[in-house]
Short mmCIF file of C-alpha atoms in Angstrom, two decimals:
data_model
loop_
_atom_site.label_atom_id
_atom_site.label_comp_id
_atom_site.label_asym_id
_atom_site.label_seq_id
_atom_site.Cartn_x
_atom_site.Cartn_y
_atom_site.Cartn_z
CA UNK A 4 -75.19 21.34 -38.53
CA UNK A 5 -72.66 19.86 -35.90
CA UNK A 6 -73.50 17.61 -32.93
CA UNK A 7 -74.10 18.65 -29.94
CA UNK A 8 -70.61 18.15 -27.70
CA UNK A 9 -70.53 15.07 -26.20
CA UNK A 10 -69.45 15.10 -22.37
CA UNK A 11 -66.45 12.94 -22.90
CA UNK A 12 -64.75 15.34 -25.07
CA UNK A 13 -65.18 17.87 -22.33
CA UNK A 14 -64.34 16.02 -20.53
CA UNK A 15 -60.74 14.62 -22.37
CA UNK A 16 -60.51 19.02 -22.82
CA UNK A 17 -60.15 19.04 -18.99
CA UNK A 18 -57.91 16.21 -18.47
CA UNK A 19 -55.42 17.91 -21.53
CA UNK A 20 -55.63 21.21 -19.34
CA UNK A 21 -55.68 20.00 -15.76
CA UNK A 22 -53.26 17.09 -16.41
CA UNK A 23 -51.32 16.35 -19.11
CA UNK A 24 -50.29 19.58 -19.70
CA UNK A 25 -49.16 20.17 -16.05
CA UNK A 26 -47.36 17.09 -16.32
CA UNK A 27 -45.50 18.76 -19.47
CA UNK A 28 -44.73 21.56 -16.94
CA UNK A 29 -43.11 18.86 -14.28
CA UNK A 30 -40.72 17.81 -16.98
CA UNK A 31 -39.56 21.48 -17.34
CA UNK A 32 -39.32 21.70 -13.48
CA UNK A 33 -37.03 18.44 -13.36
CA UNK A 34 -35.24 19.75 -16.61
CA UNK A 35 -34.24 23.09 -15.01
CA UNK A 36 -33.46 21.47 -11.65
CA UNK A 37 -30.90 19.58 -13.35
CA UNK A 38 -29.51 22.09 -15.22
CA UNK A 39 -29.60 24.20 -11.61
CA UNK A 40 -27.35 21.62 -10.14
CA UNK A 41 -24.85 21.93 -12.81
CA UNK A 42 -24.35 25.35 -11.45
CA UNK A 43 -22.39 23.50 -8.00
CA UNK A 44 -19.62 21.82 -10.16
CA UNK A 45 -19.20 24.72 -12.34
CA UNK A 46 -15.65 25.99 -10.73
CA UNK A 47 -14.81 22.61 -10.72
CA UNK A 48 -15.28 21.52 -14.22
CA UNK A 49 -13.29 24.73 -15.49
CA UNK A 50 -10.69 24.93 -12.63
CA UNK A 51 -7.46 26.16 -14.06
CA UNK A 52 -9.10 27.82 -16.97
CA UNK A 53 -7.89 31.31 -17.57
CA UNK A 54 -9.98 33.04 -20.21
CA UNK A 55 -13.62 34.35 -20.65
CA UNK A 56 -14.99 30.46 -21.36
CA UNK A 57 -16.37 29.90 -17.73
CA UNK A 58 -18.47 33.26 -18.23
CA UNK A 59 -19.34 32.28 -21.73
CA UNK A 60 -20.60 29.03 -20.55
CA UNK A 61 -22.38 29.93 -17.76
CA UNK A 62 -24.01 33.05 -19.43
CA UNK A 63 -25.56 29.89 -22.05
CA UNK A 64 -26.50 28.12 -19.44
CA UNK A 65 -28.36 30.69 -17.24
CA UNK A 66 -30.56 31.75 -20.35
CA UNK A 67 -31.54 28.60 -21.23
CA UNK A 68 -32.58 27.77 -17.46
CA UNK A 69 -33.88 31.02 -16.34
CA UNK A 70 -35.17 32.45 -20.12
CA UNK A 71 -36.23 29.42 -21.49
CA UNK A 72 -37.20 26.82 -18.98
CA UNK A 73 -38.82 28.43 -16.11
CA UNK A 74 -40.60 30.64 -18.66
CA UNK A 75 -41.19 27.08 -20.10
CA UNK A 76 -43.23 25.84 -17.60
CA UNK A 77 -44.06 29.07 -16.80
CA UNK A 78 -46.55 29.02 -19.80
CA UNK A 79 -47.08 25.40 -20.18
CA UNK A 80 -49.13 25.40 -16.73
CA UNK A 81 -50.65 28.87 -17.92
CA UNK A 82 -51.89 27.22 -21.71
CA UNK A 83 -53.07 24.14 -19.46
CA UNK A 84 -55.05 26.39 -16.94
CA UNK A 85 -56.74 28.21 -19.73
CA UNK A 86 -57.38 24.60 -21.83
CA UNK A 87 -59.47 23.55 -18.64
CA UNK A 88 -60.96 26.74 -18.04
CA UNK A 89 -62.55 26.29 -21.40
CA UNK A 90 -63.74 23.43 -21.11
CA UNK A 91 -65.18 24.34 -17.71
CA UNK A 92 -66.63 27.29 -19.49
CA UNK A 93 -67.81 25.43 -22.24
CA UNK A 94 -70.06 22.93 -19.46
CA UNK A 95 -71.27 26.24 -17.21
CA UNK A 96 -73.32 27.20 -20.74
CA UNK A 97 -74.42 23.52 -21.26
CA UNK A 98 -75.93 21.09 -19.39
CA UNK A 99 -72.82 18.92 -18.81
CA UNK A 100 -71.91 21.66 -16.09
CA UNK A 101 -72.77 19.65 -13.15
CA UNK A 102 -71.74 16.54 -14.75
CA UNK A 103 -68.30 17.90 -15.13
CA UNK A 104 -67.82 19.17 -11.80
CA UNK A 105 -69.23 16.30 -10.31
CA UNK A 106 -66.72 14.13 -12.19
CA UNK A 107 -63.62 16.20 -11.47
CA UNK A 108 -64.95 16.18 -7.77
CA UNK A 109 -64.88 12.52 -8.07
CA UNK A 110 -61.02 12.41 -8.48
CA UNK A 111 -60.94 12.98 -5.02
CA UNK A 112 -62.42 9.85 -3.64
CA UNK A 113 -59.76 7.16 -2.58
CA UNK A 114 -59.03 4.82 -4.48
CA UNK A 115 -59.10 6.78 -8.18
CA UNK A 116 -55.71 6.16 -9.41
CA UNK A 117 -53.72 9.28 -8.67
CA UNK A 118 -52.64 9.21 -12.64
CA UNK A 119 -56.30 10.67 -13.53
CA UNK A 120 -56.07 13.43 -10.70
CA UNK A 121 -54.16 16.70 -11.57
CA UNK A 122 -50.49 16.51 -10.64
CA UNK A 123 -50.62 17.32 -6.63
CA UNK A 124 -47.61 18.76 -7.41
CA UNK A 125 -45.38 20.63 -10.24
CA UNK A 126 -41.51 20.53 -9.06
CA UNK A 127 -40.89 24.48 -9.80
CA UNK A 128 -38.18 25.37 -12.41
CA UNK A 129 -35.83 27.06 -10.43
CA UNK A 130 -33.68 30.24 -11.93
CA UNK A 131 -30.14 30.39 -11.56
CA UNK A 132 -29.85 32.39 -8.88
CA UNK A 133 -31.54 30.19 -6.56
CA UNK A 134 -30.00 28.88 -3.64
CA UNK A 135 -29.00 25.19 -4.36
CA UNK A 136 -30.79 22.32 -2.40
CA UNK A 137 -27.13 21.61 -1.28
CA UNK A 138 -26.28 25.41 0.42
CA UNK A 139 -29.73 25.03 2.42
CA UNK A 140 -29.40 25.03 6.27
CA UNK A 141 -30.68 22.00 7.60
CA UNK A 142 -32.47 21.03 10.34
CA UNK A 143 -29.85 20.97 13.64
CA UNK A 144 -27.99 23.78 12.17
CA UNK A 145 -25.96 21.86 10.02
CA UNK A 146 -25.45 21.59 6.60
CA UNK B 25 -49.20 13.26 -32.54
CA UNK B 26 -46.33 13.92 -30.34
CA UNK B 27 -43.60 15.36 -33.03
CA UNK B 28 -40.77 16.12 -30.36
CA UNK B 29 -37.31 14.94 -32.63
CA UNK B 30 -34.62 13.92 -29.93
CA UNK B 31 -31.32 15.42 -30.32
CA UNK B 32 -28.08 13.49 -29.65
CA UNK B 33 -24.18 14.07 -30.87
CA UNK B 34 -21.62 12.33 -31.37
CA UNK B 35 -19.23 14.62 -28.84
CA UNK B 36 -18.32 12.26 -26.55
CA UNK B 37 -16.96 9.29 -28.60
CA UNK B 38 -15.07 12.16 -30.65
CA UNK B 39 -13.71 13.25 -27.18
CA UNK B 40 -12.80 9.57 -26.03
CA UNK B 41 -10.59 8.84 -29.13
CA UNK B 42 -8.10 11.95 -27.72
CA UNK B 43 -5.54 9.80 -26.00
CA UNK B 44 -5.59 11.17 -21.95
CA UNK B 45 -2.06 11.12 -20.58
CA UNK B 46 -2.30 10.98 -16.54
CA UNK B 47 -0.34 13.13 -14.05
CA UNK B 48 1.93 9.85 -13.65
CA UNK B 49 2.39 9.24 -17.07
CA UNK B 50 3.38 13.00 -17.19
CA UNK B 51 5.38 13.11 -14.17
CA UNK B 52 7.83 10.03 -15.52
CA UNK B 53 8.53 11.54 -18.89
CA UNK B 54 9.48 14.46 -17.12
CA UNK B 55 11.66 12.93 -14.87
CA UNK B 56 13.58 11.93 -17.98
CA UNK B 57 13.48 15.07 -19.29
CA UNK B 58 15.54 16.54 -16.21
CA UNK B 59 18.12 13.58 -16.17
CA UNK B 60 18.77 14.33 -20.11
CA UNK B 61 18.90 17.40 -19.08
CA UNK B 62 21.55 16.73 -16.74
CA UNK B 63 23.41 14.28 -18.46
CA UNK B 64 23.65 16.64 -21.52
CA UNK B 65 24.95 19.45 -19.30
CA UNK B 66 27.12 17.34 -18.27
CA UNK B 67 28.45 16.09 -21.67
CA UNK B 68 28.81 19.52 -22.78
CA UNK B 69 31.03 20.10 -20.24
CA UNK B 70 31.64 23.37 -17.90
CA UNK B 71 33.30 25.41 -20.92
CA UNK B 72 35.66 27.80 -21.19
CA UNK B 73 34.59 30.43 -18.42
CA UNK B 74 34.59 27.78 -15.72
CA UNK B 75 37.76 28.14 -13.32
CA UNK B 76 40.08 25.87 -11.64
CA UNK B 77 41.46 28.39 -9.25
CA UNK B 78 38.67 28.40 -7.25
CA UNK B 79 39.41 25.02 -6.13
CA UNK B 80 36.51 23.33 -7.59
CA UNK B 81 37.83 20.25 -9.23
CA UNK B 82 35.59 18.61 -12.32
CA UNK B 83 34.11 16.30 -10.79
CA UNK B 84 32.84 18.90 -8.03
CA UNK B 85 31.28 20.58 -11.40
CA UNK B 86 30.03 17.57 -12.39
CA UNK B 87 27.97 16.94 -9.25
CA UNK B 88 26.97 20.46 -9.09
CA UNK B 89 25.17 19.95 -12.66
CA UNK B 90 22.79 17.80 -10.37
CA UNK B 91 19.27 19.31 -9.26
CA UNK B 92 20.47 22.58 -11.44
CA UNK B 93 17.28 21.21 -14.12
CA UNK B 94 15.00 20.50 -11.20
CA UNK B 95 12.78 23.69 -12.73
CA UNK B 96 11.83 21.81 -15.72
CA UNK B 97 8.51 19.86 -14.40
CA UNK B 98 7.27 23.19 -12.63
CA UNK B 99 7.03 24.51 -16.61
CA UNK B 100 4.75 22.23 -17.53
CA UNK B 101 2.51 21.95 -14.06
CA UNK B 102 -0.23 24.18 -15.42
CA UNK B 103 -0.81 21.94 -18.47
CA UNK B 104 -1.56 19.08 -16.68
CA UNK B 105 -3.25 20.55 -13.99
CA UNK B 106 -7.18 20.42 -15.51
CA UNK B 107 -8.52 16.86 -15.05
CA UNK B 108 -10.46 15.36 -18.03
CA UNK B 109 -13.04 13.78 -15.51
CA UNK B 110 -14.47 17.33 -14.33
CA UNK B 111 -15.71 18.42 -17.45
CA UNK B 112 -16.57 14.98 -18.55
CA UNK B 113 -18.75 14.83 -15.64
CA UNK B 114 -21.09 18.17 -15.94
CA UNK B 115 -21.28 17.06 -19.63
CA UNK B 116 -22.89 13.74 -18.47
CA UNK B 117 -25.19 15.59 -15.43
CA UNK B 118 -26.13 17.37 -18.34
CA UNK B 119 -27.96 14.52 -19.17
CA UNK B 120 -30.01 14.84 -16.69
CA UNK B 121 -31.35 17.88 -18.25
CA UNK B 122 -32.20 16.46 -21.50
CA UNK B 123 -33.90 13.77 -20.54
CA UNK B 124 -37.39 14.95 -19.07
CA UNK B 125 -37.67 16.58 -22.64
CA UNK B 126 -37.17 13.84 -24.81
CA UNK B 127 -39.96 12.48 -26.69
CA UNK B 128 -41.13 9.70 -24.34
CA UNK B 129 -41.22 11.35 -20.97
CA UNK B 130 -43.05 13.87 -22.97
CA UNK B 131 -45.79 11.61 -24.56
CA UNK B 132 -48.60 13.75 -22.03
CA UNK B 133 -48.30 15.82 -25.37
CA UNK B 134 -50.20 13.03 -27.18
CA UNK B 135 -53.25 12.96 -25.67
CA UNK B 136 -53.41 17.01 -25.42
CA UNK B 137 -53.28 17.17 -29.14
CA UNK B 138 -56.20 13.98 -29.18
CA UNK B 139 -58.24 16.17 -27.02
CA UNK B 140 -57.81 19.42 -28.85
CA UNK B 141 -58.48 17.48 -32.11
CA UNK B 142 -61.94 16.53 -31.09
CA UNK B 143 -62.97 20.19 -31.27
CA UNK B 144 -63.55 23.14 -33.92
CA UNK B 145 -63.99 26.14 -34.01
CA UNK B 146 -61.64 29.69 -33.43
CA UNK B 147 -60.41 28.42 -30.30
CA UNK B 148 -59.49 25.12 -31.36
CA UNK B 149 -57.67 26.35 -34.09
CA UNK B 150 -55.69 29.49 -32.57
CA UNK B 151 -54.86 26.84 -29.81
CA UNK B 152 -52.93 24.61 -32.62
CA UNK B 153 -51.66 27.47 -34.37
CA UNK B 154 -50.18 28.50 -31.30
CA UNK B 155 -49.24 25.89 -28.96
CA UNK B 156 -49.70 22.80 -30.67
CA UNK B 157 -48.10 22.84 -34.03
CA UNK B 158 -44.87 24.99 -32.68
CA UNK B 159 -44.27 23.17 -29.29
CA UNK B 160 -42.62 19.77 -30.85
CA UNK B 161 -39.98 22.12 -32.25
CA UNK B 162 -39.51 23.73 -29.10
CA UNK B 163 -38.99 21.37 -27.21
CA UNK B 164 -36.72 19.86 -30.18
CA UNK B 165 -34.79 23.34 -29.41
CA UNK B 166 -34.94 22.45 -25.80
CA UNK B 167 -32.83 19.50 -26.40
CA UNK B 168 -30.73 21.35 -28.70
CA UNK B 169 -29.68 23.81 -26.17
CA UNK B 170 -28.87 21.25 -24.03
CA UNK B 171 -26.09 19.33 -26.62
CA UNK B 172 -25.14 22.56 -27.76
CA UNK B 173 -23.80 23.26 -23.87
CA UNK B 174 -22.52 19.49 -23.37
CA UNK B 175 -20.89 20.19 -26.74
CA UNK B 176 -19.24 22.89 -25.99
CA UNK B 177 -17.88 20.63 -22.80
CA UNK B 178 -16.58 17.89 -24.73
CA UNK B 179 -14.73 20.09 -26.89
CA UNK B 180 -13.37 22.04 -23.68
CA UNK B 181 -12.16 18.88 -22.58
CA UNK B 182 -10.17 17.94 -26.21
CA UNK B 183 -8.25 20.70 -25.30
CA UNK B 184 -7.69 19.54 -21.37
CA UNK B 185 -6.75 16.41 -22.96
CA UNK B 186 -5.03 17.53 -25.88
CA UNK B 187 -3.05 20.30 -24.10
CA UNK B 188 -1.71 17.22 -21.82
CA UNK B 189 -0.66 14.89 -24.96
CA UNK B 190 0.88 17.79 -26.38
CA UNK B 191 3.31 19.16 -23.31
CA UNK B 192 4.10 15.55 -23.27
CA UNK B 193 4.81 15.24 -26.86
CA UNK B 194 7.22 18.59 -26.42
CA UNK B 195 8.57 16.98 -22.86
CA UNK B 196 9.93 13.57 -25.31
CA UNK B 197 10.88 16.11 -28.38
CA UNK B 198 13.24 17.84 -25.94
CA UNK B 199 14.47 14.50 -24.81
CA UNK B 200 15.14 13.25 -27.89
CA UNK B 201 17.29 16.48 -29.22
CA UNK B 202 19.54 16.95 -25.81
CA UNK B 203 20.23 13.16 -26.42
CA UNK B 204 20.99 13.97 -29.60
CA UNK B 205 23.86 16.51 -28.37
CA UNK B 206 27.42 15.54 -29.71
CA UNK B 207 25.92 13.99 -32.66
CA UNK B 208 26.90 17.18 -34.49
CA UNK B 209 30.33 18.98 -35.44
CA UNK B 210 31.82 20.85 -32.29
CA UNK B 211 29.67 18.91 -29.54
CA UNK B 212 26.77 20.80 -31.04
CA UNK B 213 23.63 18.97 -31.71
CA UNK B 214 22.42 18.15 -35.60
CA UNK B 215 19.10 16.98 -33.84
CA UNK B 216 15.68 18.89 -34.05
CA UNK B 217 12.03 17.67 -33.45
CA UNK B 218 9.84 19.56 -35.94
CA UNK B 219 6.31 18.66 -34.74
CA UNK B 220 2.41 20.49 -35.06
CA UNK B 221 0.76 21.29 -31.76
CA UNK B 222 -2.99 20.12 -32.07
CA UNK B 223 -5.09 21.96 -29.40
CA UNK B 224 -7.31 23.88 -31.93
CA UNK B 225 -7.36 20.50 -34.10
CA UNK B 226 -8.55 18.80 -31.39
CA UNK B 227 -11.25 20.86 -30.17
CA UNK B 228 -12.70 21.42 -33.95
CA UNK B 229 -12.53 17.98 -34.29
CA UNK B 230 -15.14 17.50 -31.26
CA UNK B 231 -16.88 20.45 -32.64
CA UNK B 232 -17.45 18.99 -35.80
CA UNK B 233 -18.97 15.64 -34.41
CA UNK B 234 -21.82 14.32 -35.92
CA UNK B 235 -25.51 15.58 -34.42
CA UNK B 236 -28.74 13.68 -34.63
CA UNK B 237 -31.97 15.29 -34.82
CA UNK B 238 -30.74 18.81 -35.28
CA UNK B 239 -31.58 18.61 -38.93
CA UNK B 240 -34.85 21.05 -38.94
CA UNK B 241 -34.22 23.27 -35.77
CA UNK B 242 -35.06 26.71 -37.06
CA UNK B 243 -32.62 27.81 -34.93
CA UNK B 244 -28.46 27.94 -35.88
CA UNK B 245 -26.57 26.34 -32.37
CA UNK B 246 -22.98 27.71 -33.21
CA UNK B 247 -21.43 24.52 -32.08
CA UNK B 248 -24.23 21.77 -33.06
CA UNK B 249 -23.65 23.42 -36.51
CA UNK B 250 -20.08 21.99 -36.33
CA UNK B 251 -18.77 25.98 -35.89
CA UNK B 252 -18.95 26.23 -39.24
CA UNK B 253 -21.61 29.50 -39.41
CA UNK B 254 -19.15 31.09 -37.26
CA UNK B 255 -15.52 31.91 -37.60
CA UNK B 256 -14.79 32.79 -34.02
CA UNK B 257 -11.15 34.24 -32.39
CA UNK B 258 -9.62 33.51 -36.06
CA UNK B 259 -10.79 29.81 -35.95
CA UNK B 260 -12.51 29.01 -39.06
CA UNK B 261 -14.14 25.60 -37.35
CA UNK B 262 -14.89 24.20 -40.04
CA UNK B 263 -11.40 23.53 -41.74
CA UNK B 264 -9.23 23.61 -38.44
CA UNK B 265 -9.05 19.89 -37.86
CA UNK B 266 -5.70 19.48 -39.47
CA UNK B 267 -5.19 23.27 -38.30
CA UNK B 268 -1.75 22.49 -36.29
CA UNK B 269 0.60 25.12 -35.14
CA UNK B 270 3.97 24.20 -36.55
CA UNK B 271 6.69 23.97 -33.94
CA UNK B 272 10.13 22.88 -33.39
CA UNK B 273 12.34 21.64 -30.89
CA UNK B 274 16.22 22.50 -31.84
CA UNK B 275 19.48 24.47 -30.38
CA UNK B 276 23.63 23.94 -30.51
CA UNK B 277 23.68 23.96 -26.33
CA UNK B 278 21.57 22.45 -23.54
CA UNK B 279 20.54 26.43 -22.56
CA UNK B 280 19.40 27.23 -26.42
CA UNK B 281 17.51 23.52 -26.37
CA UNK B 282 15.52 24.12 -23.23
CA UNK B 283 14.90 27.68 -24.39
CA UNK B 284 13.41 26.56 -27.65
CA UNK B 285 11.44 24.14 -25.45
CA UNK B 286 9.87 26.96 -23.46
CA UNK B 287 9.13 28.61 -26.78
CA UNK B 288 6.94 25.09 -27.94
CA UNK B 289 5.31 25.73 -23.97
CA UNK B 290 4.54 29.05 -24.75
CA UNK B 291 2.81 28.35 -27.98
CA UNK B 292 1.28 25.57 -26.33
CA UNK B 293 -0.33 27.91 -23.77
CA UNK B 294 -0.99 30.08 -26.32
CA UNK B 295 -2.99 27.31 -28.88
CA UNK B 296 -4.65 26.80 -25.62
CA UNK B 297 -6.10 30.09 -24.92
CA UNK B 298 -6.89 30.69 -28.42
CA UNK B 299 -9.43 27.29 -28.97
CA UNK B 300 -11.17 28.47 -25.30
CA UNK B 301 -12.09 31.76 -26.78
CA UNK B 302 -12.89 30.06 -29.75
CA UNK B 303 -15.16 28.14 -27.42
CA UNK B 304 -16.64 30.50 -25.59
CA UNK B 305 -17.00 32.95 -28.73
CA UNK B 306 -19.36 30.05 -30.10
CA UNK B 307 -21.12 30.04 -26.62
CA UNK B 308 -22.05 33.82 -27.12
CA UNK B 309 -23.33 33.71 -31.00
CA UNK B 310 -25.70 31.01 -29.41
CA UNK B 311 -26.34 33.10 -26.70
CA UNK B 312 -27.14 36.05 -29.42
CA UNK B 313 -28.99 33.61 -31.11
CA UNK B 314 -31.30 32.49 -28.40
CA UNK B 315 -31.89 35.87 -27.30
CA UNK B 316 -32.54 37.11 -30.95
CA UNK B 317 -35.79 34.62 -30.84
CA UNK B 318 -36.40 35.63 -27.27
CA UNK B 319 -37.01 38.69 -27.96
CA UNK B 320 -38.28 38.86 -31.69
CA UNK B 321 -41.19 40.67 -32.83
CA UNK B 322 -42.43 37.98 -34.40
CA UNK B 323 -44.49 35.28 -32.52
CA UNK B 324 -43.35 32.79 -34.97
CA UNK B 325 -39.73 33.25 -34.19
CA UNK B 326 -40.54 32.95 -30.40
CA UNK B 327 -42.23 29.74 -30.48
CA UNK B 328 -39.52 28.35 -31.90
CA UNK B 329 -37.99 28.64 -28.20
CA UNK B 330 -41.02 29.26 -25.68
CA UNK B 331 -44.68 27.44 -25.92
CA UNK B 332 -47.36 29.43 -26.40
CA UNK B 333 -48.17 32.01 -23.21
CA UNK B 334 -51.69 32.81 -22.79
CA UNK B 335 -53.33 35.63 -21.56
CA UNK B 336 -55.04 35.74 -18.16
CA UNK B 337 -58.54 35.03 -20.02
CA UNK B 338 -59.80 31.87 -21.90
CA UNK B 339 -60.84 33.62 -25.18
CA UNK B 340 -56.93 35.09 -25.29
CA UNK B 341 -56.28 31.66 -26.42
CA UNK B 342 -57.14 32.97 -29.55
CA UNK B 343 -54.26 36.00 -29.70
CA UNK B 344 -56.83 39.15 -29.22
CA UNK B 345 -60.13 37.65 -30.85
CA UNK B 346 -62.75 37.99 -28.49
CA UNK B 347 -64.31 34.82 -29.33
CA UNK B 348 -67.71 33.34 -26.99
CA UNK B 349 -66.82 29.55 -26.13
CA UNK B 350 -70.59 29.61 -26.23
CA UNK B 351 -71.46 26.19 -27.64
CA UNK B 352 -74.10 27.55 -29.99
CA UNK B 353 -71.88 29.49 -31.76
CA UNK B 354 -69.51 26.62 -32.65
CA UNK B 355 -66.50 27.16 -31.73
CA UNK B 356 -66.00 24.53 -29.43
CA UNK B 357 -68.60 21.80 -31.70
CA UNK B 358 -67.22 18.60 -33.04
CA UNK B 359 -66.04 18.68 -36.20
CA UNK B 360 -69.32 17.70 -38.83
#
């Protein structure tokens, strides 16, 4: 017969869905913003070149960032999701339910050290044909 | 635990040992080139079709041999007109891409696997079969990807450099045999510069730089793999660092001299184009290869490249099994 669950390793379920695993997801969003900015020096890099490398190169490059890691993160934030759904799941048929919540909830008050909270925010992958930071108007018309 | 392998080659240091000659360094040999040019011309001496009626004297021929080579350096412009530095550079931005995936800035991995370890049950285990277990690899592949493009770089930029060394290398041949003129019988010359041109060399050479990490990848990276899996635009990779194009510099008259010396240019240009497609030809089996796994049939093969995508419903987790994460039946207990 198993033990019951214990709370904390619901608990350390959520944190591997809502956290850590959307923190895996970041490092595809920085990964594919880097590769995104490659993209700007492109001509430069291969200026004078007269065959079909350029293309070649590029073509690489655009799967990998657009095929590979946006889908990436794509599903990273997706497995992490469903990792802390089930372990919300798991405490709506148990008892630690409210316990759960309430402790989530509690990531909220200040002074919790924003490394236990969910990532506020996952810097998107972008896809290769997405404007670059650079090419964006900016504010006063210039650019 | 955390699994991830990081990736690294050797490109760059294979790259670095390709001596870079600058525009300057160029420009001055080539400078040369048109005064021995000149002075040969000169030395050969107007020959028997020039006239004196016209009342040009010889020494009016002489100075008219002046500026008559000035073509010469515009020959060699577009093999000195890539700059080392620009490929170099989105090589090392590159970087930038590889480095949110290496093993460290990915250690959130490690306490997702501590978590999921805690549990049993369906769920637990369809989650390691398939996220857990076949991420490290992925991401692995993630690197991979990432030094097979930089790769391909470096060796892009063995040929800028090469291609430089080696139009200077034909710019001092050609020197060397018009100052060679008069050596022979009859004013012609007995000189001739037999030398290898070394673009493809070069490149394979870069190509076939030592990789770290790449050992287990389940995946075959055309260029990582040293080029060897793939003979591509006639290059067989993996032999074609002593691959030199044989080429010689020779001719009886300043004309036939400087025509053989377009002849080396040509080739040059030639040995040029050839390792680029070679290049790019790798690019595309990697493409193919990527894509291949993309778009397998088998999940297996697809992990190799992309984590694990779940369906929009927890018990999806578990590829299709409806399975209850109802406590009571287990499948989320501790282990006994």
């Amino acid at each position: 017969m198993a033990d019951k669950v214990s709370f904390d390793n619901v608990w350390e379920l959520w944190r591997a869905g809502a956290i850590h695993m959307q923190n895996l997801a970041s490092q595809y969003g920085e990964a594919a913003t880097a590769l995104h900015r490659t993209g700007l020096s492109q001509d430069q890099a291969f200026q004078g070149c007269t065959t079909n490398l350029p293309t070649a190169f590029a073509n690489l490059r655009n799967a990998v960032q657009d095929q590979v890691f946006v889908v990436s993160q794509t599903n990273l934030i997706k497995s992490g999701e469903a990792l802390a759904d089930i372990a919300t799941r798991f405490a709506e048929r148990d008892d630690l339910n409210g316990r759960l919540l309430d402790k989530i909830e509690g990531l909220d008050e200040p002074g919790t050290n924003p490394d236990s909270r969910p990532p506020s925010y996952v810097p998107e992958a972008p896809k290769s044909g997405d404007p670059h930071p650079e090419d964006q108007p900016r504010p006063g018309g210039g650019y | 635990m955390n699994d991830i392998v990081n990736i690294s080659g050797d490109h760059e240091e294979k790259v670095d040992a390709i001596t870079y000659y600058n525009d300057s360094e160029i420009e001055s040999v080539l400078r040369e080139l048109v005064k021995a040019a000149e002075k040969a011309r000169k030395d050969e001496g107007p020959g028997d079709d020039w006239e004196t009626g016209n009342g040009q004297s010889i020494r009016d021929w002489v100075d008219s041999v002046d500026g008559t080579y000035d073509w010469i350096p515009e020959r060699f412009e577009r093999f000195y007109e890539r700059w080392a530095a620009f490929p170099r550079g989105m090589a090392m931005n590159l970087d930038d891409a590889k480095e949110p995936l290496k093993s460290g800035p990915m250690s959130d991995l490690n306490p997702v696997d501590t978590a999921v370890a805690r549990w049993a049950g369906d769920s637990q285990e369809a989650f390691y079969e398939n996220f857990l277990s076949p991420f490290p690899g992925a991401v692995t592949n993630h690197q991979g990807l990432i030094v097979e493009l930089q790769a391909g770089l470096y060796a892009y930029e063995a040929v800028v450099r090469s291609m430089r060394a080696a139009a200077r290398q034909i710019a001092k041949e050609t020197i060397n045999v018009l100052e060679g003129m008069n050596s022979g019988f009859f004013g012609s010359s007995d000189e001739e510069a037999k030398f290898g041109l070394a673009v493809v060399a070069a490149a394979a050479g870069v190509i076939g730089a030592a990789v770290t990490g790449g050992g287990s990848l389940g995946i075959t990276f055309a260029i990582i793999a040293g080029g060897g899996s793939v003979a591509t635009y006639g290059i067989d990779w993996a032999n074609a660092t002593d691959d030199e194009t044989p080429h010689h510099i020779q001719g009886g008259t300043v004309a036939d001299i400087l025509e053989s010396m377009q002849t080396a240019l040509n080739t040059l240009w030639d040995d040029v184009e050839k390792a680029e497609r070679g290049i790019a030809a790798l690019f595309e089996a990697t493409l193919d290869e990527v894509n291949g796994h993309l778009t397998s049939s088998s999940s297996i093969n697809k992990r190799t490249l992309l984590p694990h995508e779940p369906d929009d419903k927890v018990p999806d987790l578990t590829d299709g099994d409806d399975i209850s994460i109802d406590p009571e039946d287990g499948d989320f207990r501790e282990r006994d």
